[in-house]
Amino acid sequence: MKAVDNYINSLPEEKAMLAQLLRELLHNIVPGIEEKLSYKIPFYHYHGMFCFLNPVKEGMDIGFCRGIDLLAAFPQLEDRGRAIVASLVIRNKKDIH
């Protein structure tokens, strides 16, 4: 999507690289995922709001909209006091696995 392309291209180089890698991973792993810019960041929809990419000081935060339900299976996710969302900060390429 052009709006997401423009958004990612506007990020600092390291964050743009991380965002692009995560974006490609999402498109490869989740067939039929839809991408759009919402709340000024890339959101991915799959049977509703699925996840988002949000640049943070430390890197790129990938947040799962119903992430609270994933904490038992994926303890690396953090809820940070949020009611529904849980996320993980990707600091470098090695963090993506």
Coordinates of N, CA and C in Angstrom, one line a residue:
M1 N 0.8 -1.2 0.0 CA 0.0 0.0 0.0 C 0.9 1.2 0.0
K2 N 0.6 2.2 -0.8 CA 1.4 3.4 -1.0 C 1.6 4.2 0.2
A3 N 0.5 4.4 1.0 CA 0.6 5.1 2.3 C 1.5 4.5 3.2
V4 N 1.5 3.2 3.3 CA 2.4 2.5 4.2 C 3.9 2.6 3.7
D5 N 4.0 2.4 2.4 CA 5.3 2.6 1.8 C 5.9 4.0 2.1
N6 N 5.1 5.0 2.0 CA 5.6 6.4 2.3 C 5.9 6.5 3.8
Y7 N 5.1 5.9 4.6 CA 5.4 6.0 6.0 C 6.7 5.3 6.4
I8 N 6.9 4.1 5.9 CA 8.1 3.4 6.2 C 9.4 4.1 5.6
N9 N 9.2 4.6 4.4 CA 10.3 5.4 3.8 C 10.7 6.7 4.6
S10 N 9.7 7.2 5.4 CA 10.0 8.4 6.1 C 10.7 8.1 7.5
L11 N 10.8 6.9 7.9 CA 11.4 6.5 9.1 C 13.0 6.6 9.0
P12 N 13.6 6.8 10.2 CA 15.1 6.7 10.1 C 15.5 5.3 9.6
E13 N 16.7 5.2 9.0 CA 17.1 4.0 8.3 C 16.9 2.7 9.0
E14 N 17.4 2.7 10.3 CA 17.3 1.4 11.0 C 15.9 1.0 11.3
K15 N 15.1 1.9 11.7 CA 13.7 1.6 12.0 C 12.9 1.3 10.7
A16 N 13.3 1.9 9.6 CA 12.7 1.6 8.3 C 13.0 0.2 7.9
M17 N 14.2 -0.2 8.1 CA 14.7 -1.6 7.8 C 13.9 -2.6 8.6
L18 N 13.8 -2.4 9.9 CA 13.0 -3.3 10.8 C 11.6 -3.3 10.4
A19 N 11.0 -2.2 10.1 CA 9.6 -2.1 9.7 C 9.3 -2.9 8.4
Q20 N 10.2 -2.8 7.5 CA 10.1 -3.5 6.2 C 10.2 -5.0 6.4
L21 N 11.2 -5.4 7.2 CA 11.3 -6.8 7.5 C 10.1 -7.4 8.2
L22 N 9.6 -6.7 9.2 CA 8.3 -7.2 9.8 C 7.2 -7.2 8.9
R23 N 7.1 -6.2 8.1 CA 6.0 -6.1 7.1 C 6.0 -7.3 6.1
E24 N 7.2 -7.6 5.6 CA 7.4 -8.7 4.7 C 7.0 -10.0 5.4
L25 N 7.5 -10.2 6.6 CA 7.2 -11.4 7.4 C 5.7 -11.6 7.6
L26 N 5.0 -10.5 8.0 CA 3.5 -10.6 8.1 C 2.8 -11.0 6.8
H27 N 3.2 -10.4 5.7 CA 2.6 -10.7 4.4 C 2.9 -12.2 4.0
N28 N 4.1 -12.7 4.4 CA 4.4 -14.1 4.1 C 3.8 -15.1 4.9
I29 N 3.6 -14.8 6.2 CA 3.0 -15.7 7.2 C 1.5 -15.7 7.2
V30 N 0.9 -14.6 7.0 CA -0.5 -14.5 7.1 C -1.2 -14.1 5.8
P31 N -1.5 -15.2 5.0 CA -2.1 -15.0 3.7 C -3.4 -14.1 3.8
G32 N -3.6 -13.2 3.0 CA -4.8 -12.4 3.0 C -4.8 -11.2 4.0
I33 N -3.7 -11.0 4.7 CA -3.6 -9.9 5.6 C -3.8 -8.6 4.9
E34 N -4.5 -7.6 5.4 CA -4.7 -6.3 4.8 C -3.9 -5.3 5.6
E35 N -3.3 -4.4 4.9 CA -2.4 -3.4 5.4 C -3.0 -2.0 5.2
K36 N -3.1 -1.2 6.2 CA -3.5 0.2 6.0 C -2.9 1.1 7.1
L37 N -2.9 2.4 6.8 CA -2.4 3.3 7.8 C -3.6 3.7 8.7
S38 N -3.5 3.5 10.0 CA -4.5 3.9 10.9 C -3.8 4.5 12.1
Y39 N -4.4 5.5 12.7 CA -3.8 6.2 13.8 C -2.3 6.6 13.5
K40 N -2.1 6.9 12.3 CA -0.8 7.4 11.8 C 0.3 6.4 11.8
I41 N 0.0 5.1 11.9 CA 1.0 4.0 11.9 C 0.4 2.8 11.1
P42 N 1.3 1.9 10.6 CA 0.8 0.8 9.8 C 0.0 -0.2 10.7
F43 N -1.2 -0.5 10.3 CA -2.0 -1.6 11.0 C -2.3 -2.7 10.0
Y44 N -2.4 -3.9 10.6 CA -2.6 -5.1 9.8 C -3.9 -5.7 10.2
H45 N -4.8 -6.0 9.3 CA -6.1 -6.5 9.6 C -6.2 -7.9 9.0
Y46 N -6.7 -8.8 9.9 CA -7.0 -10.2 9.5 C -8.2 -10.7 10.3
H47 N -9.3 -10.7 9.8 CA -10.6 -10.9 10.5 C -10.7 -9.9 11.7
G48 N -10.4 -8.7 11.4 CA -10.4 -7.6 12.4 C -9.0 -7.1 12.6
M49 N -8.8 -6.1 13.5 CA -7.5 -5.5 13.7 C -6.6 -6.6 14.4
F50 N -5.5 -6.9 13.7 CA -4.6 -8.0 14.1 C -3.4 -7.4 14.8
C51 N -2.6 -6.5 14.2 CA -1.4 -6.0 14.8 C -1.0 -4.7 14.2
F52 N 0.0 -4.1 14.7 CA 0.5 -2.8 14.2 C 2.0 -2.7 14.4
L53 N 2.6 -1.8 13.7 CA 4.0 -1.4 13.8 C 4.1 0.0 14.3
N54 N 4.9 0.2 15.4 CA 5.0 1.5 16.0 C 6.4 1.8 16.3
P55 N 7.0 2.8 15.7 CA 8.4 3.1 16.1 C 8.5 3.7 17.5
V56 N 9.4 3.2 18.2 CA 9.7 3.6 19.6 C 11.2 3.9 19.7
K57 N 11.5 4.6 20.8 CA 12.9 5.0 21.0 C 13.9 3.8 20.8
E58 N 13.6 2.7 21.3 CA 14.4 1.5 21.3 C 14.5 0.7 20.0
G59 N 13.5 1.0 19.1 CA 13.4 0.2 17.8 C 12.0 0.3 17.3
M60 N 11.5 -0.9 16.9 CA 10.2 -1.0 16.3 C 9.3 -1.9 17.2
D61 N 8.2 -1.4 17.6 CA 7.3 -2.1 18.5 C 6.3 -2.8 17.6
I62 N 6.1 -4.2 17.7 CA 5.0 -4.8 17.0 C 4.0 -5.2 18.1
G63 N 2.8 -4.6 17.9 CA 1.8 -4.8 18.9 C 0.7 -5.6 18.4
F64 N 0.2 -6.5 19.2 CA -0.9 -7.4 18.8 C -2.2 -6.9 19.5
C65 N -3.2 -6.7 18.7 CA -4.4 -6.0 19.2 C -5.1 -6.9 20.3
R66 N -5.1 -8.2 20.2 CA -5.6 -9.1 21.2 C -4.5 -9.8 21.9
G67 N -3.3 -9.1 22.0 CA -2.1 -9.7 22.6 C -2.2 -10.3 24.0
I68 N -3.1 -9.7 24.8 CA -3.3 -10.2 26.1 C -3.7 -11.7 26.1
D69 N -4.4 -12.1 25.1 CA -4.8 -13.5 25.0 C -3.6 -14.4 24.5
L70 N -2.5 -13.8 24.1 CA -1.3 -14.5 23.7 C -0.2 -14.7 24.7
L71 N -0.4 -14.0 25.8 CA 0.7 -14.0 26.8 C 1.2 -15.3 27.3
A72 N 0.2 -16.3 27.5 CA 0.6 -17.6 28.0 C 1.5 -18.3 27.0
A73 N 1.1 -18.2 25.7 CA 1.9 -18.9 24.7 C 3.1 -18.2 24.3
F74 N 3.1 -16.9 24.4 CA 4.3 -16.0 24.0 C 4.7 -15.1 25.1
P75 N 5.4 -15.6 26.1 CA 5.7 -14.8 27.3 C 6.6 -13.6 27.0
Q76 N 7.2 -13.6 25.9 CA 8.1 -12.5 25.5 C 7.3 -11.2 25.3
L77 N 6.0 -11.3 25.0 CA 5.1 -10.2 24.8 C 4.9 -9.4 26.1
E78 N 4.8 -8.1 26.1 CA 4.6 -7.3 27.3 C 3.3 -6.6 27.2
D79 N 2.5 -6.6 28.2 CA 1.2 -5.8 28.2 C 1.4 -4.4 28.6
R80 N 2.4 -4.1 29.4 CA 2.8 -2.7 29.9 C 1.6 -2.0 30.5
G81 N 0.7 -2.8 31.2 CA -0.5 -2.2 31.8 C -1.6 -2.0 30.9
R82 N -1.5 -2.4 29.6 CA -2.6 -2.2 28.7 C -3.7 -3.3 28.9
A83 N -4.9 -3.0 28.6 CA -6.0 -3.9 28.9 C -6.1 -5.0 27.9
I84 N -5.8 -4.8 26.6 CA -5.9 -5.8 25.6 C -4.6 -6.0 24.8
V85 N -3.9 -5.0 24.5 CA -2.7 -5.0 23.6 C -1.5 -5.5 24.3
A86 N -0.8 -6.4 23.7 CA 0.6 -6.8 24.1 C 1.5 -6.6 23.0
S87 N 2.8 -6.3 23.2 CA 3.7 -6.0 22.2 C 5.1 -6.5 22.5
L88 N 5.9 -6.4 21.5 CA 7.4 -6.7 21.7 C 8.2 -5.7 20.9
V89 N 9.2 -5.1 21.5 CA 10.1 -4.2 20.9 C 11.2 -5.0 20.1
I90 N 11.3 -4.7 18.9 CA 12.3 -5.3 18.0 C 13.4 -4.3 18.0
R91 N 14.6 -4.6 18.5 CA 15.7 -3.6 18.6 C 16.6 -3.7 17.4
N92 N 16.7 -4.9 16.8 CA 17.6 -5.2 15.7 C 17.1 -6.4 14.9
K93 N 17.8 -6.6 13.8 CA 17.4 -7.7 12.9 C 17.4 -9.1 13.6
K94 N 18.4 -9.3 14.5 CA 18.5 -10.5 15.3 C 17.3 -10.8 16.2
D95 N 16.5 -9.8 16.5 CA 15.4 -10.0 17.4 C 14.2 -10.6 16.6
I96 N 14.3 -10.7 15.3 CA 13.2 -11.2 14.5 C 13.4 -12.7 14.3
H97 N 12.6 -13.5 14.9 CA 12.7 -15.0 14.7 C 11.3 -15.6 14.8

